Amino acid sequence: MTKLLNYQYTESTLENIEALNIKNMQKYNPIYKQFFKLCENNYNKITLNQHYTLSHILEKKSFSRYLCKVTKNNEFLEKETFVKFAPILDPIKYMVGKYDNKDKNLFILPTLLDDTSKYEKMCDYNNCAYTDGFFSFLASKLLHEYKFLNAVDFYGSYLANHNNMMINIYDDIEFLNDSDDFHKNKKIYFDVDDCFYDEVSNYDSNHNKKKINISSGKNMDEIEDIKDIEDISAIEAIEYPVNVEIENIVETSGKDTSYINLSDLSDLSYNFLDISLNNSKEESECSSITCSSRSSHTENSKENEEEEEKESDDSCEESDCESEEEKEIFSYIKNFPVNVIFLEKCNQTLDSYMLKNDMEEQEWESILLQIIFTLITYQKVFDFTHNDLHTNNIMYAETDKQFIYYTYNSKTYKIPTYGKLWKIIDFGRAIFKFNGKLLVSDSFSIKGDAATQYNFGPYYNSKKQKVEPNKSFDLCRLGCSLFDYFIDNIKNIKDRSDCDNLQCLILEWCEDDNNKNVLYKNNGEERYPEFKLYKMISRTVHKHTPERQLDRILFDEYRVSKKKLNKKVKIMNIDEIPCFV
């Protein structure tokens, strides 16, 4: 049996790390202690035995895309890489003051010699940033050792402090805006995009809005023809002797607030610049937040905890799920600790691809079968659950192979690729086993963003019902993220005689053990809002294991006789991949 894990001893360092905008880069990762004997002399001089060794950053293409030089057997290759800066601490908690922001030791990286950090999350080998990177490594070993093409390649990882870490806070805007500490810490410990202030105007809040800038310039005589604020867009930038900031220009009582007359400001001789009032904001990049089943709802509130064992039918007060591109509003944190993970650059998420392309049923079957075989493989080899599998956590890489072949349980399948190899990404919530060790993302710890989804292992609470990882969770969660794409309105589904094969499949994946849809009630309301959906899938859905999907008539046409295949055909034989649990 191939030895999947080993380490490479090296004193060389990655060249041109300045392009990554990081500092204090180190090789040591607390998860290594679980598998290697480390000492003072070697702990920060080893890397994992990935297929390619990263040697040089050649070019920065964007915040997360880099052209890199890698080596294999003294041969140099250029690889376009996706660099994932996985936060070691929780950036949202940092922004709302859950950590001691004044603590100078807060961002110090863990070492073998001193792993008693005040913040145990930094030293916990189950830290989601560490388990994410480590499973990415394991998956890449299947790619190279067993030619499993649906795995993402891995080029290495390092711990470091990022000089200006970007965090997409779009999904957390309302939560952040309601935090006093967030507003106190803003511009002291971190910055946010200006469009954050446009977005928070959608909420009732007494917190700060962006100040309106009144720039210096000529006197009012030169703009006397301008009647109201709607005409100000015609004014060019002109100089005034002073600058003034006004937070609240006019308090109106029963007036139309869509405009402000300049006569209300007749005692001021200033020109207004950079003011834009657009009540509809339909054109704004910062549109209102929507609840999307194609993304992660990770906040586990006290209300969720109190209702842990209660299956509620209360209606969801969230807005209807909409189809849209992922929205982005960023915060920027200096010196933030990260696991820098170098991965194969894929092309596009399934979410983006399916919204931009009309796909025939056969292409969808190809996509779903590739994901099913990936889950079958990871479950067999690593006792794996992803725990957050939605359409933004699946990507494709282009291939010139017309077909790919799998053998599982002595049955062989021939699947058209449509030019794409579909791959599962983002293992921050993964649970898996390797070499006798159970690795459970600390997202499931009592302080984690997925606390109470499961109750077992290192985070087991003996006072609560035991809930172990669920092999049916991933396809059910994926089905929920696909539901609105395939089903216009659940209220129109009286029976399934009018549904096509894919609609029937997605409907089934979204059913619990009592054949009840976990996403919607029959009247179209959400059954379980946000994170409660994850908890209820874990507890009530057990019929949708990946292996079971191969028994469907829908996929029978992809079965082929191995004997009739050309001997040159390369088959991914899952039966021959050992279990590394």
PDB file of C-alpha atoms in Angstrom, residues 30-228:
ATOM      1  CA  PRO A  30       0.112  22.310  14.723  1.00  0.00           C
ATOM      2  CA  ILE A  31      -1.606  19.519  12.776  1.00  0.00           C
ATOM      3  CA  TYR A  32       1.823  18.042  11.948  1.00  0.00           C
ATOM      4  CA  LYS A  33       2.274  16.982  15.577  1.00  0.00           C
ATOM      5  CA  GLN A  34      -0.479  14.417  15.095  1.00  0.00           C
ATOM      6  CA  PHE A  35       1.506  12.536  12.446  1.00  0.00           C
ATOM      7  CA  PHE A  36       5.225  13.296  12.844  1.00  0.00           C
ATOM      8  CA  LYS A  37       7.800  13.187  15.614  1.00  0.00           C
ATOM      9  CA  LEU A  38       8.966  16.762  15.848  1.00  0.00           C
ATOM     10  CA  CYS A  39      11.719  18.383  17.858  1.00  0.00           C
ATOM     11  CA  GLU A  40      13.346  21.774  18.243  1.00  0.00           C
ATOM     12  CA  ASN A  41      15.718  21.083  15.355  1.00  0.00           C
ATOM     13  CA  ASN A  42      13.244  19.960  12.697  1.00  0.00           C
ATOM     14  CA  TYR A  43       9.762  21.275  13.494  1.00  0.00           C
ATOM     15  CA  ASN A  44      10.018  24.366  11.285  1.00  0.00           C
ATOM     16  CA  LYS A  45      12.015  22.752   8.482  1.00  0.00           C
ATOM     17  CA  ILE A  46       9.541  20.243   7.101  1.00  0.00           C
ATOM     18  CA  THR A  47       6.859  20.369   4.442  1.00  0.00           C
ATOM     19  CA  LEU A  48       4.372  17.719   3.375  1.00  0.00           C
ATOM     20  CA  ASN A  49       5.305  15.343   0.570  1.00  0.00           C
ATOM     21  CA  GLN A  50       3.003  16.830  -2.033  1.00  0.00           C
ATOM     22  CA  HIS A  51       3.687  15.908  -5.666  1.00  0.00           C
ATOM     23  CA  TYR A  52       5.041  19.335  -6.636  1.00  0.00           C
ATOM     24  CA  THR A  53       7.312  21.487  -4.472  1.00  0.00           C
ATOM     25  CA  LEU A  54       6.585  25.196  -4.537  1.00  0.00           C
ATOM     26  CA  SER A  55       9.743  27.235  -5.111  1.00  0.00           C
ATOM     27  CA  HIS A  56       9.013  30.736  -6.400  1.00  0.00           C
ATOM     28  CA  ILE A  57       6.220  33.302  -6.713  1.00  0.00           C
ATOM     29  CA  LEU A  58       6.606  34.600 -10.262  1.00  0.00           C
ATOM     30  CA  GLU A  59       3.692  37.000 -10.654  1.00  0.00           C
ATOM     31  CA  LYS A  60       0.704  38.292  -8.727  1.00  0.00           C
ATOM     32  CA  LYS A  61      -2.430  38.357 -10.884  1.00  0.00           C
ATOM     33  CA  SER A  62      -4.958  39.222  -8.166  1.00  0.00           C
ATOM     34  CA  PHE A  63      -5.378  38.953  -4.394  1.00  0.00           C
ATOM     35  CA  SER A  64      -5.732  35.170  -4.632  1.00  0.00           C
ATOM     36  CA  ARG A  65      -4.292  34.256  -8.057  1.00  0.00           C
ATOM     37  CA  TYR A  66      -0.559  33.841  -8.609  1.00  0.00           C
ATOM     38  CA  LEU A  67       1.750  32.414 -11.209  1.00  0.00           C
ATOM     39  CA  CYS A  68       4.202  30.140  -9.390  1.00  0.00           C
ATOM     40  CA  LYS A  69       7.209  27.986 -10.171  1.00  0.00           C
ATOM     41  CA  VAL A  70       7.078  24.414  -8.873  1.00  0.00           C
ATOM     42  CA  THR A  71       9.567  21.571  -9.083  1.00  0.00           C
ATOM     43  CA  LYS A  72       9.373  17.815  -9.470  1.00  0.00           C
ATOM     44  CA  ASN A  73      12.511  15.684  -9.818  1.00  0.00           C
ATOM     45  CA  ASN A  74      14.576  18.803 -10.622  1.00  0.00           C
ATOM     46  CA  GLU A  75      12.163  19.755 -13.399  1.00  0.00           C
ATOM     47  CA  PHE A  76      10.715  23.271 -13.190  1.00  0.00           C
ATOM     48  CA  LEU A  77       7.124  24.010 -14.194  1.00  0.00           C
ATOM     49  CA  GLU A  78       4.955  27.115 -14.115  1.00  0.00           C
ATOM     50  CA  LYS A  79       1.546  26.705 -12.495  1.00  0.00           C
ATOM     51  CA  GLU A  80      -1.321  29.130 -12.151  1.00  0.00           C
ATOM     52  CA  THR A  81      -2.367  28.779  -8.535  1.00  0.00           C
ATOM     53  CA  PHE A  82      -5.228  29.807  -6.356  1.00  0.00           C
ATOM     54  CA  VAL A  83      -3.851  30.983  -3.008  1.00  0.00           C
ATOM     55  CA  LYS A  84      -6.308  30.572  -0.176  1.00  0.00           C
ATOM     56  CA  PHE A  85      -5.591  32.709   2.867  1.00  0.00           C
ATOM     57  CA  ALA A  86      -7.517  30.687   5.452  1.00  0.00           C
ATOM     58  CA  PRO A  87      -7.983  32.732   8.671  1.00  0.00           C
ATOM     59  CA  ILE A  88      -6.597  31.026  11.776  1.00  0.00           C
ATOM     60  CA  LEU A  89      -8.694  33.222  14.076  1.00  0.00           C
ATOM     61  CA  ASP A  90     -12.315  34.139  13.394  1.00  0.00           C
ATOM     62  CA  PRO A  91     -12.241  37.544  11.645  1.00  0.00           C
ATOM     63  CA  ILE A  92     -15.891  38.299  12.384  1.00  0.00           C
ATOM     64  CA  LYS A  93     -15.338  37.720  16.100  1.00  0.00           C
ATOM     65  CA  TYR A  94     -12.248  39.899  15.913  1.00  0.00           C
ATOM     66  CA  MET A  95     -14.224  42.767  14.395  1.00  0.00           C
ATOM     67  CA  VAL A  96     -16.953  42.598  17.052  1.00  0.00           C
ATOM     68  CA  GLY A  97     -14.503  42.508  19.958  1.00  0.00           C
ATOM     69  CA  LYS A  98     -14.669  38.833  20.976  1.00  0.00           C
ATOM     70  CA  TYR A  99     -10.865  38.791  21.113  1.00  0.00           C
ATOM     71  CA  ASP A 100      -8.726  41.219  23.080  1.00  0.00           C
ATOM     72  CA  ASN A 101      -7.784  43.531  20.233  1.00  0.00           C
ATOM     73  CA  LYS A 102      -5.226  45.342  22.402  1.00  0.00           C
ATOM     74  CA  ASP A 103      -3.314  42.139  23.132  1.00  0.00           C
ATOM     75  CA  LYS A 104       0.027  42.420  21.330  1.00  0.00           C
ATOM     76  CA  ASN A 105       0.385  38.635  21.381  1.00  0.00           C
ATOM     77  CA  LEU A 106      -2.959  37.996  19.696  1.00  0.00           C
ATOM     78  CA  PHE A 107      -1.533  37.454  16.215  1.00  0.00           C
ATOM     79  CA  ILE A 108       1.659  35.584  17.182  1.00  0.00           C
ATOM     80  CA  LEU A 109       1.794  32.304  15.258  1.00  0.00           C
ATOM     81  CA  PRO A 110       1.966  28.986  17.161  1.00  0.00           C
ATOM     82  CA  THR A 111       5.238  27.112  17.531  1.00  0.00           C
ATOM     83  CA  LEU A 112       6.153  23.648  18.730  1.00  0.00           C
ATOM     84  CA  LEU A 113       8.082  25.109  21.669  1.00  0.00           C
ATOM     85  CA  ASP A 114       5.304  27.361  22.909  1.00  0.00           C
ATOM     86  CA  ASP A 115       1.833  26.082  22.109  1.00  0.00           C
ATOM     87  CA  THR A 116       0.152  27.515  25.196  1.00  0.00           C
ATOM     88  CA  SER A 117      -1.313  30.504  23.414  1.00  0.00           C
ATOM     89  CA  LYS A 118      -3.926  32.503  25.271  1.00  0.00           C
ATOM     90  CA  TYR A 119      -6.182  31.687  22.338  1.00  0.00           C
ATOM     91  CA  GLU A 120      -6.292  27.899  22.182  1.00  0.00           C
ATOM     92  CA  LYS A 121      -7.835  28.070  18.718  1.00  0.00           C
ATOM     93  CA  MET A 122      -4.405  29.034  17.336  1.00  0.00           C
ATOM     94  CA  CYS A 123      -2.832  25.827  18.696  1.00  0.00           C
ATOM     95  CA  ASP A 124      -5.766  23.454  18.150  1.00  0.00           C
ATOM     96  CA  TYR A 125      -4.828  20.967  15.405  1.00  0.00           C
ATOM     97  CA  ASN A 126      -8.550  20.854  14.542  1.00  0.00           C
ATOM     98  CA  ASN A 127      -8.495  24.551  13.642  1.00  0.00           C
ATOM     99  CA  CYS A 128     -10.573  24.788  10.459  1.00  0.00           C
ATOM    100  CA  ALA A 129      -7.718  26.531   8.629  1.00  0.00           C
ATOM    101  CA  TYR A 130      -5.394  23.601   9.402  1.00  0.00           C
ATOM    102  CA  THR A 131      -7.862  20.817   8.582  1.00  0.00           C
ATOM    103  CA  ASP A 132      -8.837  22.605   5.357  1.00  0.00           C
ATOM    104  CA  GLY A 133      -5.247  22.648   4.155  1.00  0.00           C
ATOM    105  CA  PHE A 134      -4.486  19.115   5.330  1.00  0.00           C
ATOM    106  CA  PHE A 135      -7.447  17.521   3.553  1.00  0.00           C
ATOM    107  CA  SER A 136      -6.530  19.469   0.410  1.00  0.00           C
ATOM    108  CA  PHE A 137      -3.133  17.765   0.632  1.00  0.00           C
ATOM    109  CA  LEU A 138      -4.690  14.301   1.128  1.00  0.00           C
ATOM    110  CA  ALA A 139      -7.040  14.756  -1.830  1.00  0.00           C
ATOM    111  CA  SER A 140      -4.133  15.782  -4.051  1.00  0.00           C
ATOM    112  CA  LYS A 141      -2.342  12.547  -3.127  1.00  0.00           C
ATOM    113  CA  LEU A 142      -5.282  10.626  -4.607  1.00  0.00           C
ATOM    114  CA  LEU A 143      -4.881  12.702  -7.766  1.00  0.00           C
ATOM    115  CA  HIS A 144      -1.232  11.755  -8.211  1.00  0.00           C
ATOM    116  CA  GLU A 145      -0.955   8.322  -6.599  1.00  0.00           C
ATOM    117  CA  TYR A 146      -4.260   6.883  -7.861  1.00  0.00           C
ATOM    118  CA  LYS A 147      -5.066   9.192 -10.811  1.00  0.00           C
ATOM    119  CA  PHE A 148      -8.308  10.359  -9.237  1.00  0.00           C
ATOM    120  CA  LEU A 149      -8.985  13.286 -11.562  1.00  0.00           C
ATOM    121  CA  ASN A 150     -11.735  14.946  -9.521  1.00  0.00           C
ATOM    122  CA  ALA A 151      -9.321  15.953  -6.750  1.00  0.00           C
ATOM    123  CA  VAL A 152      -7.874  19.473  -6.631  1.00  0.00           C
ATOM    124  CA  ASP A 153      -4.077  19.649  -6.786  1.00  0.00           C
ATOM    125  CA  PHE A 154      -2.142  21.028  -3.798  1.00  0.00           C
ATOM    126  CA  TYR A 155       1.244  22.756  -3.962  1.00  0.00           C
ATOM    127  CA  GLY A 156       1.997  23.498  -0.315  1.00  0.00           C
ATOM    128  CA  SER A 157       0.956  25.558   2.703  1.00  0.00           C
ATOM    129  CA  TYR A 158       2.566  27.908   5.217  1.00  0.00           C
ATOM    130  CA  LEU A 159       1.436  29.840   8.266  1.00  0.00           C
ATOM    131  CA  ALA A 160       1.962  33.596   8.133  1.00  0.00           C
ATOM    132  CA  ASN A 161       0.608  37.014   9.051  1.00  0.00           C
ATOM    133  CA  HIS A 162      -1.119  38.808   6.200  1.00  0.00           C
ATOM    134  CA  ASN A 163      -0.291  42.505   6.021  1.00  0.00           C
ATOM    135  CA  ASN A 164      -3.744  43.463   4.774  1.00  0.00           C
ATOM    136  CA  MET A 165      -6.104  40.487   4.928  1.00  0.00           C
ATOM    137  CA  MET A 166      -9.284  40.831   2.851  1.00  0.00           C
ATOM    138  CA  ILE A 167     -12.471  39.313   4.304  1.00  0.00           C
ATOM    139  CA  ASN A 168     -15.768  39.295   2.408  1.00  0.00           C
ATOM    140  CA  ILE A 169     -18.277  40.496   5.025  1.00  0.00           C
ATOM    141  CA  TYR A 170     -21.301  40.826   2.746  1.00  0.00           C
ATOM    142  CA  ASP A 171     -23.258  38.003   4.391  1.00  0.00           C
ATOM    143  CA  ASP A 172     -22.505  39.411   7.857  1.00  0.00           C
ATOM    144  CA  ILE A 173     -23.353  43.075   7.287  1.00  0.00           C
ATOM    145  CA  GLU A 174     -26.486  43.176   9.422  1.00  0.00           C
ATOM    146  CA  PHE A 175     -24.795  41.309  12.278  1.00  0.00           C
ATOM    147  CA  LEU A 176     -21.747  43.592  12.150  1.00  0.00           C
ATOM    148  CA  ASN A 177     -23.777  46.770  11.880  1.00  0.00           C
ATOM    149  CA  ASP A 178     -25.687  45.857  15.049  1.00  0.00           C
ATOM    150  CA  SER A 179     -22.439  45.530  17.009  1.00  0.00           C
ATOM    151  CA  ASP A 180     -21.271  48.551  19.000  1.00  0.00           C
ATOM    152  CA  ASP A 181     -17.765  47.093  19.167  1.00  0.00           C
ATOM    153  CA  PHE A 182     -17.636  46.814  15.393  1.00  0.00           C
ATOM    154  CA  HIS A 183     -18.231  50.544  15.041  1.00  0.00           C
ATOM    155  CA  LYS A 184     -15.786  51.357  17.845  1.00  0.00           C
ATOM    156  CA  ASN A 185     -13.049  49.182  16.340  1.00  0.00           C
ATOM    157  CA  LYS A 186     -13.602  50.272  12.755  1.00  0.00           C
ATOM    158  CA  LYS A 187     -10.731  52.363  11.353  1.00  0.00           C
ATOM    159  CA  ILE A 188      -8.666  51.465  14.423  1.00  0.00           C
ATOM    160  CA  TYR A 189      -8.123  47.726  14.043  1.00  0.00           C
ATOM    161  CA  PHE A 190      -9.549  47.234  10.548  1.00  0.00           C
ATOM    162  CA  ASP A 191     -11.062  49.083   7.584  1.00  0.00           C
ATOM    163  CA  VAL A 192     -14.122  48.387   5.439  1.00  0.00           C
ATOM    164  CA  ASP A 193     -15.107  49.187   1.864  1.00  0.00           C
ATOM    165  CA  ASP A 194     -16.961  52.452   1.391  1.00  0.00           C
ATOM    166  CA  CYS A 195     -19.944  50.614  -0.077  1.00  0.00           C
ATOM    167  CA  PHE A 196     -20.515  49.132   3.389  1.00  0.00           C
ATOM    168  CA  TYR A 197     -22.103  52.460   4.320  1.00  0.00           C
ATOM    169  CA  ASP A 198     -24.418  52.307   1.323  1.00  0.00           C
ATOM    170  CA  GLU A 199     -25.473  48.802   2.308  1.00  0.00           C
ATOM    171  CA  VAL A 200     -26.217  49.581   5.963  1.00  0.00           C
ATOM    172  CA  SER A 201     -28.632  52.281   4.837  1.00  0.00           C
ATOM    173  CA  ASN A 202     -30.978  49.373   4.037  1.00  0.00           C
ATOM    174  CA  TYR A 203     -31.342  48.662   7.746  1.00  0.00           C
ATOM    175  CA  ASP A 204     -32.951  50.587  10.573  1.00  0.00           C
ATOM    176  CA  SER A 205     -29.957  51.557  12.658  1.00  0.00           C
ATOM    177  CA  ASN A 206     -28.745  54.443  14.755  1.00  0.00           C
ATOM    178  CA  HIS A 207     -25.129  53.563  13.967  1.00  0.00           C
ATOM    179  CA  ASN A 208     -22.842  55.827  11.987  1.00  0.00           C
ATOM    180  CA  LYS A 209     -23.489  56.373   8.327  1.00  0.00           C
ATOM    181  CA  LYS A 210     -20.787  57.554   5.981  1.00  0.00           C
ATOM    182  CA  LYS A 211     -20.114  61.248   6.434  1.00  0.00           C
ATOM    183  CA  ILE A 212     -21.050  63.566   3.574  1.00  0.00           C
ATOM    184  CA  ASN A 213     -18.052  65.515   2.309  1.00  0.00           C
ATOM    185  CA  ILE A 214     -18.487  69.208   1.574  1.00  0.00           C
ATOM    186  CA  SER A 215     -15.497  70.333  -0.437  1.00  0.00           C
ATOM    187  CA  SER A 216     -14.061  73.827  -0.636  1.00  0.00           C
ATOM    188  CA  GLY A 217     -14.621  75.879  -3.813  1.00  0.00           C
ATOM    189  CA  LYS A 218     -16.181  78.958  -5.360  1.00  0.00           C
ATOM    190  CA  ASN A 219     -18.988  80.895  -3.733  1.00  0.00           C
ATOM    191  CA  MET A 220     -22.699  80.314  -4.115  1.00  0.00           C
ATOM    192  CA  ASP A 221     -23.118  82.942  -6.825  1.00  0.00           C
ATOM    193  CA  GLU A 222     -21.538  80.579  -9.339  1.00  0.00           C
ATOM    194  CA  ILE A 223     -24.082  77.826  -8.692  1.00  0.00           C
ATOM    195  CA  GLU A 224     -27.189  79.942  -8.167  1.00  0.00           C
ATOM    196  CA  ASP A 225     -28.946  78.256 -11.089  1.00  0.00           C
ATOM    197  CA  ILE A 226     -28.906  74.897  -9.359  1.00  0.00           C
ATOM    198  CA  LYS A 227     -32.299  74.333  -7.754  1.00  0.00           C
ATOM    199  CA  ASP A 228     -31.777  71.187  -5.745  1.00  0.00           C
TER     200      ASP A 228
END
